[in-house]
Amino acid sequence: MEGIEKLNNYKVGKLPTLIYIPDFVTDSDQSFLLNNIYGAPTSKWKPLKNRRLQNWGGVVHEKGLLPQVLPPWLTNLTQKIYEESGLFPSAINHVLINEYLPNQGIMPHQDGPAYFPVVAILSLGSPAVMDFTPHPRLKLDPQDVIDKDSDGGTIEVGKDKWLDDHHPFSVLLMPHSLLIFKDMAYSDYLHGIKDCAVHCYDGVVNETEALKHIDSDRHFFSSSKEAVETTATEEYKNISRASNRVSLTCRLVPKVHKNLFRF
Ligand SMILES: O=C(O)CCC(=O)C(=O)O
Ligand SMILES: [Fe+2]
């Protein structure tokens, strides 16, 4: 209960359950986690086309998890998320660690059906902007949009429209922050990160919250600060992803297979 009340203070945007907690971990927590992540055997990294990842907690199948015990350096974190959020029915048992170089990202996607529909993402390293787009099944046929506007309204050519007031939005993920999303943000939207080295954070739903601590992260914003000073009338609001970003996606796979052979 206490957890849920506290969480309300961290809601951002228009959707009911998009939660952004700045400084969820300290600088020394970040170093501790990164030391463990980069101290893992090279074979623990799975290279993908546009990023690489470490999988902790076991292998996720469509039908559930073939479990492996999470190491203590990760349970410190997952236990804190579990206790402080109060949003998971039992302890988090799976962590996916993604590493992105400055020009890498992740395609818009929806998380798989094996997971309990709440996700908590801890961000370390360079900041990044995560884009949420309504699921394609909610997209209106452009013809319908034109028909609806035929009573004299202006028709915006080339602009996608979605059902029930769904709109794309973005979130700025600063290092040390925790993003939690569930409900509509989980089921009606895809989430992704663009694969370019500069991200624009203009209009992100958590701009105030994310930029409160800008002083300590000033180096990420230097180019935009200069741009503001030199152009005066135009603010670019860009972040440069100067170094790697490492994220820890913490989730619960409710169905755990105790016995490999009964899978
Ligand atoms: O790196 C991130 O912030 C997102 C990762 C993600 O969406 C996933 O692992 O499913
Ligand atoms: Fe995801």
Short mmCIF file of C-alpha atoms and ligand atoms in Angstrom, two decimals:
data_model
loop_
_atom_site.label_atom_id
_atom_site.label_comp_id
_atom_site.label_asym_id
_atom_site.label_seq_id
_atom_site.Cartn_x
_atom_site.Cartn_y
_atom_site.Cartn_z
CA MET A 1 0.00 0.00 0.00
CA GLU A 2 2.73 2.39 0.99
CA GLY A 3 4.57 1.50 -2.19
CA ILE A 4 1.58 2.26 -4.37
CA GLU A 5 0.90 5.62 -2.71
CA LYS A 6 4.51 6.63 -3.18
CA LEU A 7 4.39 5.53 -6.81
CA ASN A 8 1.56 7.97 -7.57
CA ASN A 9 4.06 10.79 -7.09
CA TYR A 10 6.11 9.46 -9.98
CA LYS A 11 3.40 9.08 -12.63
CA VAL A 12 4.17 10.87 -15.87
CA GLY A 13 2.18 11.51 -19.06
CA LYS A 14 -1.49 10.89 -19.75
CA LEU A 15 -1.62 7.12 -19.46
CA PRO A 16 -2.61 5.65 -16.08
CA THR A 17 0.54 3.70 -15.42
CA LEU A 18 3.73 5.12 -16.75
CA ILE A 19 6.03 5.69 -13.80
CA TYR A 20 9.40 7.44 -13.95
CA ILE A 21 11.58 7.45 -10.84
CA PRO A 22 14.71 9.62 -11.22
CA ASP A 23 17.74 8.50 -9.21
CA PHE A 24 16.33 5.12 -8.28
CA VAL A 25 19.95 4.01 -7.78
CA THR A 26 23.05 5.94 -6.68
CA ASP A 27 26.26 6.49 -8.57
CA SER A 28 27.97 3.77 -6.52
CA ASP A 29 25.07 1.34 -7.21
CA GLN A 30 25.61 2.08 -10.91
CA SER A 31 29.34 1.32 -10.66
CA PHE A 32 28.61 -1.86 -8.71
CA LEU A 33 26.13 -3.07 -11.33
CA LEU A 34 28.35 -2.12 -14.29
CA ASN A 35 31.37 -3.85 -12.69
CA ASN A 36 29.35 -7.03 -12.38
CA ILE A 37 27.87 -6.75 -15.87
CA TYR A 38 31.25 -6.13 -17.53
CA GLY A 39 32.91 -8.66 -15.21
CA ALA A 40 30.69 -11.47 -16.52
CA PRO A 41 32.31 -13.95 -18.90
CA THR A 42 32.31 -12.78 -22.53
CA SER A 43 30.23 -15.86 -23.39
CA LYS A 44 27.40 -14.37 -21.32
CA TRP A 45 26.92 -11.69 -24.00
CA LYS A 46 24.59 -12.55 -26.84
CA PRO A 47 25.44 -10.38 -29.85
CA LEU A 48 22.46 -9.10 -31.83
CA LYS A 49 22.44 -7.01 -35.00
CA ASN A 50 21.95 -3.71 -33.26
CA ARG A 51 22.93 -4.29 -29.61
CA ARG A 52 24.11 -7.08 -27.33
CA LEU A 53 22.45 -8.60 -24.30
CA GLN A 54 22.86 -10.73 -21.23
CA ASN A 55 20.04 -12.96 -20.09
CA TRP A 56 19.75 -13.62 -16.33
CA GLY A 57 17.20 -15.77 -14.53
CA GLY A 58 16.85 -18.52 -17.10
CA VAL A 59 15.49 -19.17 -20.55
CA VAL A 60 12.08 -17.71 -21.37
CA HIS A 61 9.86 -19.89 -23.52
CA GLU A 62 6.40 -19.07 -24.72
CA LYS A 63 5.11 -21.47 -22.07
CA GLY A 64 7.23 -20.22 -19.18
CA LEU A 65 10.68 -20.03 -17.64
CA LEU A 66 13.36 -22.67 -17.37
CA PRO A 67 14.77 -21.02 -14.27
CA GLN A 68 18.30 -20.21 -13.17
CA VAL A 69 18.97 -18.52 -9.85
CA LEU A 70 19.59 -14.77 -10.14
CA PRO A 71 23.00 -13.74 -8.74
CA PRO A 72 22.95 -11.67 -5.49
CA TRP A 73 24.24 -8.54 -7.28
CA LEU A 74 20.99 -8.59 -9.27
CA THR A 75 18.59 -9.67 -6.50
CA ASN A 76 19.67 -6.57 -4.52
CA LEU A 77 18.07 -4.55 -7.30
CA THR A 78 15.09 -6.78 -8.17
CA GLN A 79 14.10 -7.05 -4.50
CA LYS A 80 14.17 -3.26 -4.13
CA ILE A 81 11.97 -2.87 -7.23
CA TYR A 82 9.60 -5.61 -6.04
CA GLU A 83 9.23 -4.12 -2.55
CA GLU A 84 9.10 -0.46 -3.45
CA SER A 85 6.72 -0.79 -6.41
CA GLY A 86 4.28 -3.28 -4.94
CA LEU A 87 3.26 -4.00 -8.53
CA PHE A 88 4.48 -7.59 -8.89
CA PRO A 89 2.52 -10.53 -7.40
CA SER A 90 5.76 -12.36 -6.57
CA ALA A 91 9.51 -11.73 -6.73
CA ILE A 92 11.01 -10.64 -10.05
CA ASN A 93 12.74 -13.67 -11.56
CA HIS A 94 14.11 -12.46 -14.87
CA VAL A 95 16.50 -9.67 -15.92
CA LEU A 96 17.52 -8.84 -19.47
CA ILE A 97 20.55 -6.57 -19.76
CA ASN A 98 20.84 -4.62 -23.01
CA GLU A 99 23.95 -2.71 -24.03
CA TYR A 100 23.60 -0.05 -26.72
CA LEU A 101 26.44 1.82 -28.43
CA PRO A 102 25.64 5.51 -29.09
CA ASN A 103 24.14 4.76 -32.52
CA GLN A 104 22.22 1.62 -31.52
CA GLY A 105 18.61 1.18 -30.51
CA ILE A 106 15.78 -1.29 -30.29
CA MET A 107 12.98 -1.70 -32.85
CA PRO A 108 9.47 -0.82 -31.71
CA HIS A 109 8.09 -3.99 -30.10
CA GLN A 110 5.78 -5.38 -27.49
CA ASP A 111 7.16 -7.63 -24.73
CA GLY A 112 6.38 -11.32 -25.04
CA PRO A 113 3.34 -13.14 -23.59
CA ALA A 114 5.34 -15.18 -21.06
CA TYR A 115 5.89 -12.11 -18.84
CA PHE A 116 3.58 -10.71 -16.19
CA PRO A 117 2.45 -7.43 -17.82
CA VAL A 118 4.53 -5.03 -15.71
CA VAL A 119 8.04 -4.06 -16.74
CA ALA A 120 10.68 -2.14 -14.79
CA ILE A 121 13.67 -0.77 -16.71
CA LEU A 122 16.73 0.62 -14.94
CA SER A 123 18.90 2.89 -17.11
CA LEU A 124 22.67 3.25 -16.72
CA GLY A 125 25.28 5.12 -18.78
CA SER A 126 24.19 7.49 -21.55
CA PRO A 127 20.65 8.84 -21.56
CA ALA A 128 18.23 7.87 -24.34
CA VAL A 129 14.72 8.67 -25.48
CA MET A 130 12.22 5.81 -25.57
CA ASP A 131 9.35 6.21 -28.03
CA PHE A 132 5.92 4.71 -27.46
CA THR A 133 3.65 4.26 -30.49
CA PRO A 134 0.10 2.94 -30.44
CA HIS A 135 -0.13 -0.69 -31.57
CA PRO A 136 -0.74 -0.96 -35.36
CA ARG A 137 -4.06 -2.73 -34.64
CA LEU A 138 -5.32 0.60 -33.26
CA LYS A 139 -4.43 2.56 -36.38
CA LEU A 140 -7.35 4.10 -38.23
CA ASP A 141 -7.65 3.64 -41.96
CA PRO A 142 -6.62 7.01 -43.54
CA GLN A 143 -9.89 6.85 -45.54
CA ASP A 144 -11.93 6.81 -42.29
CA VAL A 145 -10.04 9.84 -41.04
CA ILE A 146 -10.84 11.76 -44.24
CA ASP A 147 -14.53 10.74 -44.07
CA LYS A 148 -14.80 11.91 -40.47
CA ASP A 149 -13.34 15.27 -41.37
CA SER A 150 -15.48 15.80 -44.44
CA ASP A 151 -17.82 18.17 -42.60
CA GLY A 152 -15.43 21.03 -43.06
CA GLY A 153 -12.67 20.13 -40.58
CA THR A 154 -9.08 20.44 -41.65
CA ILE A 155 -7.52 17.29 -42.97
CA GLU A 156 -3.97 16.71 -41.88
CA VAL A 157 -2.39 14.88 -44.76
CA GLY A 158 0.14 12.16 -43.94
CA LYS A 159 -0.50 12.13 -40.19
CA ASP A 160 -1.37 8.79 -38.63
CA LYS A 161 -4.46 8.61 -36.43
CA TRP A 162 -5.36 5.99 -33.84
CA LEU A 163 -8.48 4.74 -32.14
CA ASP A 164 -9.72 6.03 -28.77
CA ASP A 165 -7.37 8.94 -28.40
CA HIS A 166 -4.17 6.93 -28.56
CA HIS A 167 -1.16 9.08 -29.44
CA PRO A 168 2.57 8.47 -29.72
CA PHE A 169 4.67 9.87 -26.88
CA SER A 170 8.27 9.67 -25.67
CA VAL A 171 10.09 9.37 -22.36
CA LEU A 172 13.61 10.57 -21.57
CA LEU A 173 15.53 7.86 -19.73
CA MET A 174 18.31 9.40 -17.68
CA PRO A 175 21.02 7.26 -16.06
CA HIS A 176 20.06 5.94 -12.57
CA SER A 177 16.33 6.22 -13.38
CA LEU A 178 13.70 3.50 -13.23
CA LEU A 179 10.84 3.39 -15.74
CA ILE A 180 7.86 1.19 -14.92
CA PHE A 181 4.96 0.64 -17.25
CA LYS A 182 1.91 -1.59 -17.30
CA ASP A 183 -1.73 -1.66 -18.42
CA MET A 184 -2.35 0.37 -21.59
CA ALA A 185 1.27 1.43 -21.96
CA TYR A 186 2.14 -2.28 -21.96
CA SER A 187 -0.69 -3.71 -24.05
CA ASP A 188 -1.74 -0.92 -26.46
CA TYR A 189 1.67 0.55 -27.30
CA LEU A 190 4.94 -0.57 -28.84
CA HIS A 191 8.16 0.77 -27.30
CA GLY A 192 11.47 1.37 -29.05
CA ILE A 193 14.67 3.44 -29.13
CA LYS A 194 15.96 5.09 -32.31
CA ASP A 195 19.35 3.96 -33.54
CA CYS A 196 20.96 7.37 -33.80
CA ALA A 197 23.59 9.07 -31.65
CA VAL A 198 21.52 12.21 -30.97
CA HIS A 199 18.04 12.01 -29.51
CA CYS A 200 15.58 14.88 -29.33
CA TYR A 201 13.76 15.15 -26.01
CA ASP A 202 11.45 17.99 -26.98
CA GLY A 203 7.96 17.19 -25.70
CA VAL A 204 8.85 14.08 -23.69
CA VAL A 205 6.24 13.35 -21.01
CA ASN A 206 8.79 13.55 -18.17
CA GLU A 207 10.85 16.56 -19.23
CA THR A 208 10.66 18.34 -15.86
CA GLU A 209 11.33 15.21 -13.81
CA ALA A 210 14.20 14.02 -16.00
CA LEU A 211 15.94 17.38 -16.22
CA LYS A 212 15.90 18.21 -12.53
CA HIS A 213 19.35 16.77 -12.15
CA ILE A 214 20.73 18.19 -15.35
CA ASP A 215 23.75 19.74 -13.60
CA SER A 216 25.43 16.42 -12.89
CA ASP A 217 24.68 15.23 -16.43
CA ARG A 218 25.55 18.51 -18.14
CA HIS A 219 28.04 16.87 -20.49
CA PHE A 220 25.22 15.03 -22.28
CA PHE A 221 23.48 18.31 -22.98
CA SER A 222 26.43 20.53 -23.89
CA SER A 223 25.65 20.72 -27.59
CA SER A 224 22.03 21.72 -26.97
CA LYS A 225 23.06 24.31 -24.36
CA GLU A 226 25.42 25.91 -26.86
CA ALA A 227 22.71 25.78 -29.49
CA VAL A 228 20.35 27.61 -27.17
CA GLU A 229 22.91 30.26 -26.40
CA THR A 230 23.93 30.88 -29.98
CA THR A 231 20.53 30.80 -31.65
CA ALA A 232 18.57 32.32 -28.75
CA THR A 233 15.18 31.85 -30.41
CA GLU A 234 15.48 28.16 -31.11
CA GLU A 235 15.92 25.42 -28.58
CA TYR A 236 17.03 22.09 -29.96
CA LYS A 237 16.64 19.97 -26.85
CA ASN A 238 19.00 17.25 -27.95
CA ILE A 239 20.98 14.80 -25.92
CA SER A 240 24.14 13.29 -27.28
CA ARG A 241 24.52 9.65 -26.47
CA ALA A 242 28.22 10.06 -25.89
CA SER A 243 28.89 6.64 -24.37
CA ASN A 244 27.19 3.26 -24.02
CA ARG A 245 23.80 2.86 -22.44
CA VAL A 246 23.14 -0.24 -20.36
CA SER A 247 19.60 -1.08 -19.34
CA LEU A 248 18.29 -3.74 -16.98
CA THR A 249 14.79 -4.91 -17.91
CA CYS A 250 13.32 -6.58 -14.82
CA ARG A 251 10.26 -8.78 -15.17
CA LEU A 252 8.38 -11.69 -13.69
CA VAL A 253 7.71 -14.87 -15.61
CA PRO A 254 4.83 -16.30 -13.54
CA LYS A 255 5.04 -19.80 -14.95
CA VAL A 256 8.23 -21.53 -13.84
CA HIS A 257 9.10 -25.04 -14.98
CA LYS A 258 10.63 -26.99 -12.12
CA ASN A 259 11.49 -29.96 -14.23
CA LEU A 260 13.05 -29.72 -17.66
CA PHE A 261 11.52 -33.02 -18.76
CA ARG A 262 7.97 -32.03 -17.98
CA PHE A 263 8.16 -29.02 -20.27
O1 LIG B 1 16.70 -0.92 -23.19
C1 LIG B 1 15.57 -0.57 -22.91
O2 LIG B 1 15.35 0.43 -22.25
C2 LIG B 1 14.39 -1.35 -23.42
C3 LIG B 1 14.60 -2.81 -23.46
C4 LIG B 1 13.36 -3.55 -23.86
O3 LIG B 1 12.40 -2.98 -24.29
C5 LIG B 1 13.30 -5.00 -23.71
O4 LIG B 1 14.29 -5.61 -23.30
O5 LIG B 1 12.24 -5.58 -24.00
FE FE B 2 10.69 -4.27 -24.42
#
